[in-house]
Structure formats: structure tokens, C-alpha cells
Amino acid sequence: MLKKILLAGAFALAAPVGAMAAMIGGSIDIAGSVTNNGSFVTDGGVTFNGNGSTQLATGDFASVPAPALGDVTLTDIAFATPGTIWEVGGFTFTATGFFGIDQDTFHATGDISKAGFDDTAGLLVFTTQGINAIASFSTTTTTVPLPAGVLLMGTALAGFGVMRRRKDKKAA
């Protein structure tokens, strides 16, 4: 019995232990000025006129003051080459893909990152109120299912089943 306990302890100590940071949660609304020559579809992207400002921030983004006028660094967007769209308060949204591109709106999927947090999947919804007008967009974190939890639970239940079967065989 002692041998089994020592062996289990050795396995526990040898198991890799990873450091985990928290996922980013919340949403942030940003406004700025854009030049739009008629349609995002024909333009193939967005040209910003300077920096933007935060309008509302919740969750982990609440540390970003609103309105932080001119504090949001906006990077021109080319739909063909996804990349960083905005940076503020140490947070960065990097687009990985675009969809729903229309005359004055589009959506982007991507990663939100900040030091001390795990990169988190995010969704950006971008709208304008006319040509050469104010653009507003909201970026929210999205939940990603964790299949490892299901695997861990299934393995634990299978282990209990095996232990029960062995106990029943010993009793018989």
C-alpha cells in the first residue's frame, strides 16, 4: 500500500505544471473618424483619420478610462491582410478574419491580448454613420468551449468504474 502511495506521489510531482493566466472578459466601445469612399466592399478596408476614443468599457477593460480621447491607437484596416486594429490601455485587438462586409459595416474575429492575461478570442462589430463620418465599434470577448474538462471528467469517471469493478471482484 505504501509503495502505491509513493508511486502516485512520484507521478504527481513529475507531472508538468503549467502557469495559467486569466482570460480577458468584458467589452469595449471605441469611436473614431474614418474616410470611406463609398463602401467597405469596394474600398477593401478602412482608413482612419487619427486616433479614437473609448466610449464604454466593462469587465477587464474597465481599467481603460472613458472617454479616453485620442488614447486609442487605430490602425488602418485592409480586409485582405488581417492585423492589429486597435490598442488602448495595454489591450490589443488583432483581427484574424473578416466577414459580413457591407457598405458601412463589417465584423472581425481575432485575438485580444494584454500582458498578464491569456490571449482571448474576440469579436469586433464595426459600423459607420455615413461617408467620412464617425465610426463606432464594439469588441467583446467570446467563450471557447474547453474540451479538456470533459476529457478529465470522463477519465475520472472511468477510473471510479474500474476501481468499483476491482472491489466487486475481490468481494466475490
Coordinates of C-alpha atoms in Angstrom, one line a residue:
M1 CA 0.0 0.0 0.0
L2 CA 2.8 2.4 0.9
K3 CA 4.5 1.6 -2.4
K4 CA 1.4 2.6 -4.3
I5 CA 1.1 5.9 -2.4
L6 CA 4.8 6.7 -3.1
L7 CA 4.4 5.8 -6.7
A8 CA 1.3 8.0 -7.0
G9 CA 3.2 10.9 -5.3
A10 CA 6.2 10.5 -7.7
F11 CA 3.8 10.7 -10.7
A12 CA 2.1 13.8 -9.2
L13 CA 5.5 15.5 -8.7
A14 CA 6.7 14.5 -12.2
A15 CA 3.5 15.8 -13.9
P16 CA 4.1 19.0 -15.8
V17 CA 2.6 22.0 -14.1
G18 CA 1.8 25.0 -16.3
A19 CA 1.3 28.6 -15.3
M20 CA -2.1 29.9 -16.2
A21 CA -3.2 33.4 -16.7
A22 CA -6.7 34.6 -16.7
M23 CA -8.8 35.0 -19.9
I24 CA -9.9 38.6 -20.7
G25 CA -13.6 39.3 -20.1
G26 CA -15.8 42.2 -21.0
S27 CA -16.4 44.6 -23.8
I28 CA -15.1 48.0 -25.0
D29 CA -16.7 50.5 -27.3
I30 CA -14.5 52.8 -29.4
A31 CA -15.3 55.7 -31.7
G32 CA -13.2 57.4 -34.3
S33 CA -13.3 59.2 -37.7
V34 CA -12.9 57.3 -41.0
T35 CA -12.6 58.0 -44.7
N36 CA -14.9 55.8 -46.7
N37 CA -15.1 56.3 -50.4
G38 CA -18.5 54.8 -50.7
S39 CA -18.4 51.2 -49.5
F40 CA -16.2 48.9 -47.5
V41 CA -16.8 46.3 -50.2
T42 CA -15.3 48.4 -52.9
D43 CA -12.6 50.1 -50.7
G44 CA -11.3 46.8 -49.4
G45 CA -10.7 48.2 -46.0
V46 CA -10.9 51.3 -43.7
T47 CA -8.8 54.4 -43.4
F48 CA -8.9 56.1 -40.0
N49 CA -8.5 59.8 -39.6
G50 CA -6.2 59.8 -36.5
N51 CA -6.7 58.1 -33.1
G52 CA -10.0 57.2 -31.5
S53 CA -11.6 57.3 -28.1
T54 CA -13.1 54.8 -25.7
Q55 CA -16.8 55.3 -25.1
L56 CA -17.6 52.5 -22.7
A57 CA -15.6 49.7 -21.1
T58 CA -16.7 46.8 -19.0
G59 CA -15.1 43.8 -17.3
D60 CA -11.3 43.7 -17.6
F61 CA -11.5 46.7 -20.0
A62 CA -12.9 48.8 -17.1
S63 CA -9.4 49.9 -16.3
V64 CA -9.4 51.9 -19.6
P65 CA -10.9 55.3 -18.7
A66 CA -13.9 56.5 -20.7
P67 CA -13.8 58.7 -22.6
A68 CA -10.0 58.4 -23.2
L69 CA -10.0 60.9 -26.1
G70 CA -7.2 60.2 -28.6
D71 CA -5.8 57.4 -26.4
V72 CA -6.9 54.6 -28.8
T73 CA -4.4 53.9 -31.5
L74 CA -6.3 52.8 -34.6
T75 CA -4.5 51.0 -37.4
D76 CA -5.9 51.2 -41.0
I77 CA -7.6 48.0 -42.0
A78 CA -7.1 46.0 -45.2
F79 CA -9.5 43.1 -45.4
A80 CA -7.0 41.1 -47.5
T81 CA -4.3 41.2 -44.8
P82 CA -5.8 40.9 -41.2
G83 CA -3.7 42.5 -38.4
T84 CA -3.9 44.8 -35.4
I85 CA -6.9 47.1 -35.4
W86 CA -6.7 48.9 -32.1
E87 CA -4.5 49.4 -29.0
V88 CA -5.5 51.1 -25.7
G89 CA -4.6 50.6 -22.1
G90 CA -2.2 47.7 -22.8
F91 CA -5.0 45.8 -24.6
T92 CA -4.6 45.0 -28.3
F93 CA -7.2 43.5 -30.8
T94 CA -5.6 41.7 -33.7
A95 CA -8.0 40.6 -36.4
T96 CA -7.6 37.1 -37.9
G97 CA -10.6 37.3 -40.3
F98 CA -13.4 39.5 -41.6
F99 CA -17.0 38.7 -42.5
G100 CA -20.3 40.4 -43.2
I101 CA -18.6 43.2 -45.1
D102 CA -21.3 45.6 -46.3
Q103 CA -21.5 49.2 -47.4
D104 CA -21.0 50.7 -43.9
T105 CA -20.5 47.7 -41.6
F106 CA -18.4 44.6 -41.1
H107 CA -17.4 42.1 -38.4
A108 CA -14.0 40.8 -37.5
T109 CA -12.8 37.8 -35.4
G110 CA -9.5 37.9 -33.7
D111 CA -7.5 37.8 -30.5
I112 CA -7.5 40.3 -27.6
S113 CA -4.2 40.4 -25.7
K114 CA -2.6 42.1 -22.7
A115 CA 0.3 41.2 -20.6
G116 CA -0.7 39.1 -17.6
F117 CA -3.7 37.6 -19.5
D118 CA -4.1 34.7 -21.9
D119 CA -4.9 35.7 -25.4
T120 CA -8.7 35.6 -25.7
A121 CA -10.9 35.2 -28.7
G122 CA -12.9 38.3 -29.6
L123 CA -15.5 39.7 -31.9
L124 CA -15.4 43.2 -33.4
V125 CA -18.6 44.8 -34.8
F126 CA -17.8 47.9 -36.9
T127 CA -20.3 50.4 -38.2
T128 CA -20.2 53.9 -39.6
Q129 CA -22.8 56.7 -39.9
G130 CA -22.1 57.7 -43.5
I131 CA -19.1 58.5 -45.7
N132 CA -16.3 60.4 -44.0
A133 CA -18.1 60.1 -40.7
I134 CA -17.8 58.8 -37.2
A135 CA -17.2 55.1 -36.9
S136 CA -18.1 53.2 -33.8
F137 CA -17.2 49.6 -32.9
S138 CA -17.6 47.3 -30.1
T139 CA -15.2 44.4 -29.2
T140 CA -16.3 41.7 -26.9
T141 CA -14.7 38.5 -25.7
T142 CA -16.2 35.2 -26.8
T143 CA -16.3 32.0 -24.9
V144 CA -14.5 29.0 -26.2
P145 CA -15.6 25.5 -25.1
L146 CA -12.9 23.7 -23.1
P147 CA -12.8 20.0 -24.2
A148 CA -10.1 19.2 -21.7
G149 CA -12.6 19.5 -18.9
V150 CA -14.8 16.9 -20.5
L151 CA -11.8 14.6 -21.0
L152 CA -10.7 15.0 -17.4
M153 CA -14.2 14.3 -16.0
G154 CA -14.6 11.2 -18.3
T155 CA -11.3 9.8 -17.3
A156 CA -12.1 10.3 -13.6
L157 CA -15.5 8.5 -14.0
A158 CA -13.8 5.6 -15.9
G159 CA -11.3 5.3 -13.1
F160 CA -14.0 5.1 -10.5
G161 CA -15.7 2.4 -12.6
V162 CA -12.5 0.3 -12.8
M163 CA -11.9 0.7 -9.0
R164 CA -15.5 -0.4 -8.3
R165 CA -15.2 -3.4 -10.6
R166 CA -11.9 -4.5 -8.8
K167 CA -13.6 -4.1 -5.4
D168 CA -16.5 -6.2 -6.5
K169 CA -14.2 -9.0 -7.8
K170 CA -12.3 -9.0 -4.5
A171 CA -15.5 -9.3 -2.5
A172 CA -16.7 -12.3 -4.6

